[in-house]
PDB file of C-alpha atoms in Angstrom:
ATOM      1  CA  UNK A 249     139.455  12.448 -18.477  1.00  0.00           C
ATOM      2  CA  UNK A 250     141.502  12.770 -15.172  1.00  0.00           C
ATOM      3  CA  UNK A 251     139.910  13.791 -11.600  1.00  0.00           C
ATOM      4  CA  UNK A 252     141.644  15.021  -8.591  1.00  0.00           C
ATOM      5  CA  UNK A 253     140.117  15.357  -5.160  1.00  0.00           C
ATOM      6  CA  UNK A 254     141.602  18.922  -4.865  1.00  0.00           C
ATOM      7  CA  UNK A 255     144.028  21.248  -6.657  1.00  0.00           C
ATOM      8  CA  UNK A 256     145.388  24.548  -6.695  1.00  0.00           C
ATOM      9  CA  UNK A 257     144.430  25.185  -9.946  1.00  0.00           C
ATOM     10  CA  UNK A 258     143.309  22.674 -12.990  1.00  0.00           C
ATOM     11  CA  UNK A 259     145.371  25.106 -15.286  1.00  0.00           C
ATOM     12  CA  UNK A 260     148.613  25.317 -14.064  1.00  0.00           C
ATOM     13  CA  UNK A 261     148.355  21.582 -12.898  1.00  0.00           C
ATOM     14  CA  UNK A 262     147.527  20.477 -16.565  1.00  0.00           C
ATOM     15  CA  UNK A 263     150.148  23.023 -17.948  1.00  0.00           C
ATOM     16  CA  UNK A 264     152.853  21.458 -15.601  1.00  0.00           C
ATOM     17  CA  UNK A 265     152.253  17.551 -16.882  1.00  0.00           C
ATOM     18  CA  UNK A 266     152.398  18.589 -20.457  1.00  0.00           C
ATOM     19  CA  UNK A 267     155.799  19.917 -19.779  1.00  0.00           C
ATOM     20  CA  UNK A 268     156.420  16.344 -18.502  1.00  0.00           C
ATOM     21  CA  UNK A 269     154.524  14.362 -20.499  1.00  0.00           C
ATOM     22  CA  UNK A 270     153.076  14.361 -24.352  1.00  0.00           C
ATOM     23  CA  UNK A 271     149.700  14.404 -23.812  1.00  0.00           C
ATOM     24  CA  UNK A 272     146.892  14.178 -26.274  1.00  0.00           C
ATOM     25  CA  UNK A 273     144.754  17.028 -27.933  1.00  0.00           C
ATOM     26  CA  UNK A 274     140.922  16.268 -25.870  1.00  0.00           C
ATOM     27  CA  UNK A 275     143.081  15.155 -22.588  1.00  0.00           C
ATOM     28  CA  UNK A 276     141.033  16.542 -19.577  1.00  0.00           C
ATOM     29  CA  UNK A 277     141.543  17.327 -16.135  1.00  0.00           C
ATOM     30  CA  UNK A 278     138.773  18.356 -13.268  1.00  0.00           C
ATOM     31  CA  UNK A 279     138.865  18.805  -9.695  1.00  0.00           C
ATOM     32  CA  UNK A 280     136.551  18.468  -6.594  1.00  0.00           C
ATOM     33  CA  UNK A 281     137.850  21.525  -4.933  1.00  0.00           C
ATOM     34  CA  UNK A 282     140.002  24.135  -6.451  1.00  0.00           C
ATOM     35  CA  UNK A 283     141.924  26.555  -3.822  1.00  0.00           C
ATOM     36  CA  UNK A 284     143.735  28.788  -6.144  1.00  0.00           C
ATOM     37  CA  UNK A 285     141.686  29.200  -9.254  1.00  0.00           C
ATOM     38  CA  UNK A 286     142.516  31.914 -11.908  1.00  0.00           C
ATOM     39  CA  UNK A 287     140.764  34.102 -14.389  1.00  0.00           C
ATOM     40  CA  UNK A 288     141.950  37.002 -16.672  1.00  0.00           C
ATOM     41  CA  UNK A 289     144.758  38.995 -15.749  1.00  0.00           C
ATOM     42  CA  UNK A 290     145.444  36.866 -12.567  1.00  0.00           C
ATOM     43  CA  UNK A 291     142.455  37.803 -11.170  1.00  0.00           C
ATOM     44  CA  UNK A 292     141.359  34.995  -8.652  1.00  0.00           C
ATOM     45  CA  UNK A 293     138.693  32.734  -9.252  1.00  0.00           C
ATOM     46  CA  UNK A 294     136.323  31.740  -6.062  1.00  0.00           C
ATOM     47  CA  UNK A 295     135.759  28.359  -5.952  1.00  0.00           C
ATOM     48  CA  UNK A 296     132.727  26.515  -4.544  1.00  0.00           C
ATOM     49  CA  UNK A 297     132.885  22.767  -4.118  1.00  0.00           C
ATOM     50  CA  UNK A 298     130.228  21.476  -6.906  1.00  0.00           C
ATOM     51  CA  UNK A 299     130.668  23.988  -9.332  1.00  0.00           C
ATOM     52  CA  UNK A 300     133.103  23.231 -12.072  1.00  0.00           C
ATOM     53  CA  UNK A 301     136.630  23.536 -12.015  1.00  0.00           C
ATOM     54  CA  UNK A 302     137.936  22.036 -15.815  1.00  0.00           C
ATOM     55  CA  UNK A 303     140.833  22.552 -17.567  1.00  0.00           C
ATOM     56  CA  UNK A 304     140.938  20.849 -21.221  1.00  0.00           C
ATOM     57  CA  UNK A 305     144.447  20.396 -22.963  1.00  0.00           C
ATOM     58  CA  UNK A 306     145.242  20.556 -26.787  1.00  0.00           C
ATOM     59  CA  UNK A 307     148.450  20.757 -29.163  1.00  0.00           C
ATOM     60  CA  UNK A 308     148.286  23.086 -31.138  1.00  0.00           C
ATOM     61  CA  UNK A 309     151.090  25.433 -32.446  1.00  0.00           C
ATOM     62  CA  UNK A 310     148.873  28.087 -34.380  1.00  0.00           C
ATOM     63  CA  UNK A 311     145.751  29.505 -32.527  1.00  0.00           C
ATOM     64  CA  UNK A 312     142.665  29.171 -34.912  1.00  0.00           C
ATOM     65  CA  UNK A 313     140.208  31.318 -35.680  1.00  0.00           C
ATOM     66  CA  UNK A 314     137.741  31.747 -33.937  1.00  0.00           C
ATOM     67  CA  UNK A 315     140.377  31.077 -31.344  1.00  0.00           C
ATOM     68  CA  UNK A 316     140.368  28.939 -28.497  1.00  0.00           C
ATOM     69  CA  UNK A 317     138.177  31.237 -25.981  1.00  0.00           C
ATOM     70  CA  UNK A 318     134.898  31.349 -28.176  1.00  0.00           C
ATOM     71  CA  UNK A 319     135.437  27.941 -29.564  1.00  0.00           C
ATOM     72  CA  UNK A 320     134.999  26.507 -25.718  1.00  0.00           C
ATOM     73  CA  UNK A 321     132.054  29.521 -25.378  1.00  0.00           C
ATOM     74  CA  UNK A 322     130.629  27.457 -28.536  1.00  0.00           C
ATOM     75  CA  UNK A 323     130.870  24.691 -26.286  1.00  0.00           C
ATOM     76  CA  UNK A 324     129.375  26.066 -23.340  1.00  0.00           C
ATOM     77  CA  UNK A 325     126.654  28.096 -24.636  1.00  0.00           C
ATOM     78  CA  UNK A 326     125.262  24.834 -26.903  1.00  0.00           C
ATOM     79  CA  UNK A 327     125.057  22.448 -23.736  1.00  0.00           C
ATOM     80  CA  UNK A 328     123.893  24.754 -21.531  1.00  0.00           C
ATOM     81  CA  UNK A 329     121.151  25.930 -23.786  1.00  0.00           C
ATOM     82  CA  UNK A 330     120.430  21.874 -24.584  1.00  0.00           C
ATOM     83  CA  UNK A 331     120.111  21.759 -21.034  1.00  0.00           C
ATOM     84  CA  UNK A 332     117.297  24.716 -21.471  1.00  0.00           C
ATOM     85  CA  UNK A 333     119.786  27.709 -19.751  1.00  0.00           C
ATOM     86  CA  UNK A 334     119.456  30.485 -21.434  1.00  0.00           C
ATOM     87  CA  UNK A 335     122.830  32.745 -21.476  1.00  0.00           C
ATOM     88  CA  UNK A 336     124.876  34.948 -23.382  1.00  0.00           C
ATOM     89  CA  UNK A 337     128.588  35.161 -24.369  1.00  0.00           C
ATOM     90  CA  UNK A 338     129.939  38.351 -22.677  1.00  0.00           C
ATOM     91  CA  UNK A 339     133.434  39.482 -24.884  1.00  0.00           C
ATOM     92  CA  UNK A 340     135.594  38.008 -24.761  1.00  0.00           C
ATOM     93  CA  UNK A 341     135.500  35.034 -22.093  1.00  0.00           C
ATOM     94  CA  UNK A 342     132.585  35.160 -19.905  1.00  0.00           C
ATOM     95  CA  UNK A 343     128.694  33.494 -19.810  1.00  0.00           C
ATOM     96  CA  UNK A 344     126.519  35.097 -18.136  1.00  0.00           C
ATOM     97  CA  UNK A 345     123.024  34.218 -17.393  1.00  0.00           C
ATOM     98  CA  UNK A 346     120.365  35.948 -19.622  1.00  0.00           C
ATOM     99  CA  UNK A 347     117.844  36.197 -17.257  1.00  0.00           C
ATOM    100  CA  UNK A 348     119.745  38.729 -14.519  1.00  0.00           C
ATOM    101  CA  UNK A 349     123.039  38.916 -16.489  1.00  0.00           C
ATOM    102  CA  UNK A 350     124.834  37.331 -13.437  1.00  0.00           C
ATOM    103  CA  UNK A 351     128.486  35.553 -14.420  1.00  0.00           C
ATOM    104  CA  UNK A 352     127.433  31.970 -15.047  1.00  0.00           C
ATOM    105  CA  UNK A 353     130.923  30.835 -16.597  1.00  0.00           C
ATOM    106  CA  UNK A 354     134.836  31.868 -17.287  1.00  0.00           C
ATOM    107  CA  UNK A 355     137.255  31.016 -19.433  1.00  0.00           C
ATOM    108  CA  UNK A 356     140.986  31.063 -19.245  1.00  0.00           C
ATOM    109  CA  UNK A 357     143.036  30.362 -22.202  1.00  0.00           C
ATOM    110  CA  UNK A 358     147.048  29.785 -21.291  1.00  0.00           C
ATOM    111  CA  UNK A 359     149.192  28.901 -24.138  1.00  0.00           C
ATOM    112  CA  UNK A 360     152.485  27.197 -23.678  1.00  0.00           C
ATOM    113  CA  UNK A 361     155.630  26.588 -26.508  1.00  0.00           C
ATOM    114  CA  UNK A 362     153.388  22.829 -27.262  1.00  0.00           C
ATOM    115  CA  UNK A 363     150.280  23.980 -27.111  1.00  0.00           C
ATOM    116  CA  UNK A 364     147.494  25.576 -24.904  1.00  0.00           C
ATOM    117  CA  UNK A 365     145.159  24.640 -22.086  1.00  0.00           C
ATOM    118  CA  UNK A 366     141.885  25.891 -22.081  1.00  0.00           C
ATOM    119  CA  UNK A 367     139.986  25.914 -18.323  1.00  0.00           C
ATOM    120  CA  UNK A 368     136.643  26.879 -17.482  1.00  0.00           C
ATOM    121  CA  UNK A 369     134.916  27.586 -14.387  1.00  0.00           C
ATOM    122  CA  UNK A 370     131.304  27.112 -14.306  1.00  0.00           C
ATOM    123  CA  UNK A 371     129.221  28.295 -11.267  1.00  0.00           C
ATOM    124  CA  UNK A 372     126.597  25.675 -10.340  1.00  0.00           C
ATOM    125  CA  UNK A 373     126.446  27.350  -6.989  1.00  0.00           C
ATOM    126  CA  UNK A 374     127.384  30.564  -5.915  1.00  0.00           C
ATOM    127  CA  UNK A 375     127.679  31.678  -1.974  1.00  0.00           C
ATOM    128  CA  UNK A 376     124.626  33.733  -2.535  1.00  0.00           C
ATOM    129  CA  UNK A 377     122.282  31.083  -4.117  1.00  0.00           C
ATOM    130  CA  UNK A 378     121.994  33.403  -7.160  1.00  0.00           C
ATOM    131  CA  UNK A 379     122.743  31.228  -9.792  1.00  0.00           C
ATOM    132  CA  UNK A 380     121.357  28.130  -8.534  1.00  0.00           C
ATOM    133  CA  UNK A 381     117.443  28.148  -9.444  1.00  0.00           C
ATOM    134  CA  UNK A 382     118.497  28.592 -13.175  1.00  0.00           C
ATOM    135  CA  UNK A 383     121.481  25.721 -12.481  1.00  0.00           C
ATOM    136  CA  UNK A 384     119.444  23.163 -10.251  1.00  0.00           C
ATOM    137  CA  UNK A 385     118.894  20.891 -13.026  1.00  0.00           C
ATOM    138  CA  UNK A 386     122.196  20.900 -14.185  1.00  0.00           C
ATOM    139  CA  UNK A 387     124.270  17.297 -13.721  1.00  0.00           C
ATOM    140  CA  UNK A 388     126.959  17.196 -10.824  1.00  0.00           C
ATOM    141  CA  UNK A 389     130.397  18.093 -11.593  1.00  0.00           C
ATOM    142  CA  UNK A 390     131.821  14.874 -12.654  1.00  0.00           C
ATOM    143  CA  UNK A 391     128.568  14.351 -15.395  1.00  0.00           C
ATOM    144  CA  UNK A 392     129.323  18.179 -16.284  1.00  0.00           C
ATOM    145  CA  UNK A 393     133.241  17.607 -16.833  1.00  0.00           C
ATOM    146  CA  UNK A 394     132.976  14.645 -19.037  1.00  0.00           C
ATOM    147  CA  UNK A 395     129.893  16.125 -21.288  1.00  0.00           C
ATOM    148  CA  UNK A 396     131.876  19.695 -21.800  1.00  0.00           C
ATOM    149  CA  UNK A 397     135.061  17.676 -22.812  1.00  0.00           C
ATOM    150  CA  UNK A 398     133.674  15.250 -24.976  1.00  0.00           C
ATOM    151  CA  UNK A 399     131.121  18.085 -26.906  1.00  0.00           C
ATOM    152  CA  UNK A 400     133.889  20.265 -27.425  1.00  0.00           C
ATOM    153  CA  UNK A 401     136.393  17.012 -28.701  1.00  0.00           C
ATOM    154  CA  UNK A 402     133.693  16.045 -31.446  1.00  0.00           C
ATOM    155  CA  UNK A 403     132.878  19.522 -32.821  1.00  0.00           C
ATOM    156  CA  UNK A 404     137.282  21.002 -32.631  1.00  0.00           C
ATOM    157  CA  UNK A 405     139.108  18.238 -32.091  1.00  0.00           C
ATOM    158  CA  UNK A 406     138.237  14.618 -33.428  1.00  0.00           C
ATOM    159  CA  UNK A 407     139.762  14.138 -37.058  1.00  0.00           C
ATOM    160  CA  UNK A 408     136.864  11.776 -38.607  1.00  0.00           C
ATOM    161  CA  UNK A 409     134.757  14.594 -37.683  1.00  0.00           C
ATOM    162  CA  UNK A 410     134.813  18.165 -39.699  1.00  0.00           C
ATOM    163  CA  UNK A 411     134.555  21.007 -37.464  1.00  0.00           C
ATOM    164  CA  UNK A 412     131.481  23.457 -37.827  1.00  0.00           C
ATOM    165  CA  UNK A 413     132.182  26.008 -40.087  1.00  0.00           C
ATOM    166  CA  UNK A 414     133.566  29.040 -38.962  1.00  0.00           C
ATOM    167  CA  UNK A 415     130.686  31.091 -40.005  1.00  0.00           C
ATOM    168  CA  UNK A 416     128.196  29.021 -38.374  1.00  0.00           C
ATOM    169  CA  UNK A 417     130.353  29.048 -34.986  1.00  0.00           C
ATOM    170  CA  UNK A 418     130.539  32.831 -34.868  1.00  0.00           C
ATOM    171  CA  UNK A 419     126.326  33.219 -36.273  1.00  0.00           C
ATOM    172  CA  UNK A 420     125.504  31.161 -33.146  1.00  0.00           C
ATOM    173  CA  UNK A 421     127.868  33.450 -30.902  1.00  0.00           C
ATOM    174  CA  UNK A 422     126.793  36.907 -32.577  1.00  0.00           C
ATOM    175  CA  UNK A 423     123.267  35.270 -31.785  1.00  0.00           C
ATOM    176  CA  UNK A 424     124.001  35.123 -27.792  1.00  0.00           C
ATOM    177  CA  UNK A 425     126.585  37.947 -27.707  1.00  0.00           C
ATOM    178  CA  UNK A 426     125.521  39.778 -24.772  1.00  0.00           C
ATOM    179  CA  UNK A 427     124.751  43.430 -25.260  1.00  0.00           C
ATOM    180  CA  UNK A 428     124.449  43.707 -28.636  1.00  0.00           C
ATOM    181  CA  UNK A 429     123.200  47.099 -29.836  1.00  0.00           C
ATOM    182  CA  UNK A 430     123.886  48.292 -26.490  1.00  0.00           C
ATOM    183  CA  UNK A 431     126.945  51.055 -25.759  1.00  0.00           C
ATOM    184  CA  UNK A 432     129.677  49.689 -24.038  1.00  0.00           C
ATOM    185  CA  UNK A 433     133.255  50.631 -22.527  1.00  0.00           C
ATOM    186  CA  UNK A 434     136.231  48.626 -22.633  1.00  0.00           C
ATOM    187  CA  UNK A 435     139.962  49.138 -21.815  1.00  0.00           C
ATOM    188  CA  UNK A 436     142.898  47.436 -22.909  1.00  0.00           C
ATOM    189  CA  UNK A 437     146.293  45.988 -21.363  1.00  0.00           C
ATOM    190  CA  UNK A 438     147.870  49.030 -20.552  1.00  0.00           C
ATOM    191  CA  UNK A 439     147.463  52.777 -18.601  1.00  0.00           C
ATOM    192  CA  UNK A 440     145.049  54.837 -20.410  1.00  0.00           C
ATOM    193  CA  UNK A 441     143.720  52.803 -23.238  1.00  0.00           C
ATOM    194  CA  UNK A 442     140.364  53.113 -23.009  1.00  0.00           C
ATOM    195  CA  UNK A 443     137.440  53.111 -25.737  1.00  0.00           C
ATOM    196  CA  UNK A 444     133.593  53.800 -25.998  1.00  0.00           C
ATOM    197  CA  UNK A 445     131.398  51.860 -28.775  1.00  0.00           C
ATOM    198  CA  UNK A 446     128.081  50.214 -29.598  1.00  0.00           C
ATOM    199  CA  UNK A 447     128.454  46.743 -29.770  1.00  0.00           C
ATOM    200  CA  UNK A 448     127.834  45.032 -33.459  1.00  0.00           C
ATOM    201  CA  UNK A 449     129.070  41.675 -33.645  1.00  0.00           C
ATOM    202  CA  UNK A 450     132.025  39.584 -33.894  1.00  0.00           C
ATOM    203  CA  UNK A 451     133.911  39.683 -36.596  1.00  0.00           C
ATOM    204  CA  UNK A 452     135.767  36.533 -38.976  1.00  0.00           C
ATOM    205  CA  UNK A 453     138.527  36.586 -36.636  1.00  0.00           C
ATOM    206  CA  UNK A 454     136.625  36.325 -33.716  1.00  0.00           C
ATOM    207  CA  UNK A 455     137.409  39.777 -32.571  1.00  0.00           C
ATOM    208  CA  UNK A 456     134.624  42.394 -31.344  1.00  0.00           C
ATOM    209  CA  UNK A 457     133.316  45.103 -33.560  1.00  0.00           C
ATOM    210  CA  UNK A 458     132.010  48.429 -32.603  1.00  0.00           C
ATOM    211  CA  UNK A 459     130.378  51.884 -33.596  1.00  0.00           C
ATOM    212  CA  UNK A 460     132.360  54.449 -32.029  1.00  0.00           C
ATOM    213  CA  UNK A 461     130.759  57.748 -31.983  1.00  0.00           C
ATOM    214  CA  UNK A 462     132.531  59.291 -34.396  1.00  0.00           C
ATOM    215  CA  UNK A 463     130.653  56.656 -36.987  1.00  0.00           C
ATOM    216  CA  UNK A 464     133.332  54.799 -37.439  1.00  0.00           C
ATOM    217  CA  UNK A 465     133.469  51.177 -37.232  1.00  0.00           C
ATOM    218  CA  UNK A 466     136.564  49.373 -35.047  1.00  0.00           C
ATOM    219  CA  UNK A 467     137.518  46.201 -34.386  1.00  0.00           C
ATOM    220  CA  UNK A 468     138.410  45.718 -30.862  1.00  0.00           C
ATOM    221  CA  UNK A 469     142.199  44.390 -30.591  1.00  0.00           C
ATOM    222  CA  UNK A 470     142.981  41.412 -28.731  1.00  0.00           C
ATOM    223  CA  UNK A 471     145.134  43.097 -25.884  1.00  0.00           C
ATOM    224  CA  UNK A 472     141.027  43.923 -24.203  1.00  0.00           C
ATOM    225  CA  UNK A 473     140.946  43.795 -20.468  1.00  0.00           C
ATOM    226  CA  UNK A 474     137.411  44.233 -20.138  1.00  0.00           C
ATOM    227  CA  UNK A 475     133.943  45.226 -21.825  1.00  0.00           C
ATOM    228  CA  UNK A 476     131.567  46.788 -19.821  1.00  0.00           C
ATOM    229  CA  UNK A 477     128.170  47.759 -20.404  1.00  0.00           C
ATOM    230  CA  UNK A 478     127.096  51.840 -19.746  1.00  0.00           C
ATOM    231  CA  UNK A 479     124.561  53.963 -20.180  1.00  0.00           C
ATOM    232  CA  UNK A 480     124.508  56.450 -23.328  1.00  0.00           C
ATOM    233  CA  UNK A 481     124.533  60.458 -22.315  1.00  0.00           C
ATOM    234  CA  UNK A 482     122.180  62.482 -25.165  1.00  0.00           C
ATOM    235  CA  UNK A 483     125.292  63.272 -27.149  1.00  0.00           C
ATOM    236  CA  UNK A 484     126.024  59.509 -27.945  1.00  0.00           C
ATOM    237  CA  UNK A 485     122.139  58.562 -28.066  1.00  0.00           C
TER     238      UNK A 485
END
């Protein structure tokens, strides 16, 4: 586990040395402050000094199913809710807090020709003092960094160790899936592709399924921008 005062961004920092370097699957990096953090289609993430700014690196040529995103969500999810947090996974890379479904925690999966690095932000404190009540009792950052990393290394990554099964990994997801039952939209990487469903659960593959209105069932591909949640009209109802 490697610290840094401050950083642009614990992604492209980590992404850079294993250009450089071989490093090993579990090697993680944190920072203090993070000035140019990232999210999902560059979108920038907001960084406050406390909160969690972790980027985790592994090699790995072939993504694995469930892939990288909900295996860290795993992660997230199980030691928040050991810490007694209750949240939800919001498809496909968020956490958001189950109490006033406020964004608790985003992932950002970047894979490179070696292998991929994984970062998470994790909101211990927001500017608004929303999510800190639920977060008080969380450890500071450097406690944080280290437990994520090394909870995430024994259940994916360490080799005397098998991982959970697959279908226990995505029960305990489709168990905190946020929404579920509910209608949602989403759109996908591109103009114009857009989609309306009720949320079902996640499927083998770690991919979202839906009821469209039609009745039919779809899996939602993994070119998804965004899910978001909306109300039914009578026709859908």
């Amino acid at each position: 586990m490697f610290y840094l005062d401050a950083v642009s961004s614990t992604n492209s920092f980590l992404k850079n040395w294993s250009r450089k370097e071989t490093l090993s699957s579990g090697t993680g990096l944190y920072a203090g402050t993070q000035t140019g953090g990232r999210g999902r289609r560059g979108n920038r993430w907001c960084h406050v000094p406390g909160n969690l700014a972790l980027s985790i690196w592994v090699e790995e040529q072939v993504s694995p199913l469930p892939p990288w995103t909900l295996r860290l969500a795993w992660t997230l999810l199980s030691y928040l809710r050991s810490r007694h947090i209750p949240c939800q996974l919001k498809y496909p890379n968020d956490i958001y807090l189950s109490s006033n479904a406020l964004k608790l925690a985003g992932i950002l999966v970047e894979k490179t020709s070696r292998g991929a690095v994984l970062g998470v932000g994790l909101n211990r404190f927001l500017p608004e003092g929303l999510a800190a009540a639920a977060c008080e009792d969380l450890p500071d950052h450097h406690i944080l960094a280290l437990s994520v990393t090394e909870l995430f290394y024994a259940h994916f990554l360490e080799e005397k160790n098998s991982p959970p099964e697959i279908a226990r990994v995505l029960n305990e997801l489709n168990e905190q899936l946020l929404w579920k039952g509910d209608w949602v939209a989403w759109r996908e990487e591109g103009e114009g592709n857009a989609g309306l469903g009720k949320v079902i659960d996640l499927d083998l593959s770690g991919r979202l399924r839906v009821l469209e209105p039609s009745g039919h069932h779809r899996l939602l591909p993994e070119t998804i921008r965004s899910v978001e949640r909306v109300e039914p009209s009578g026709k859908m109802s």
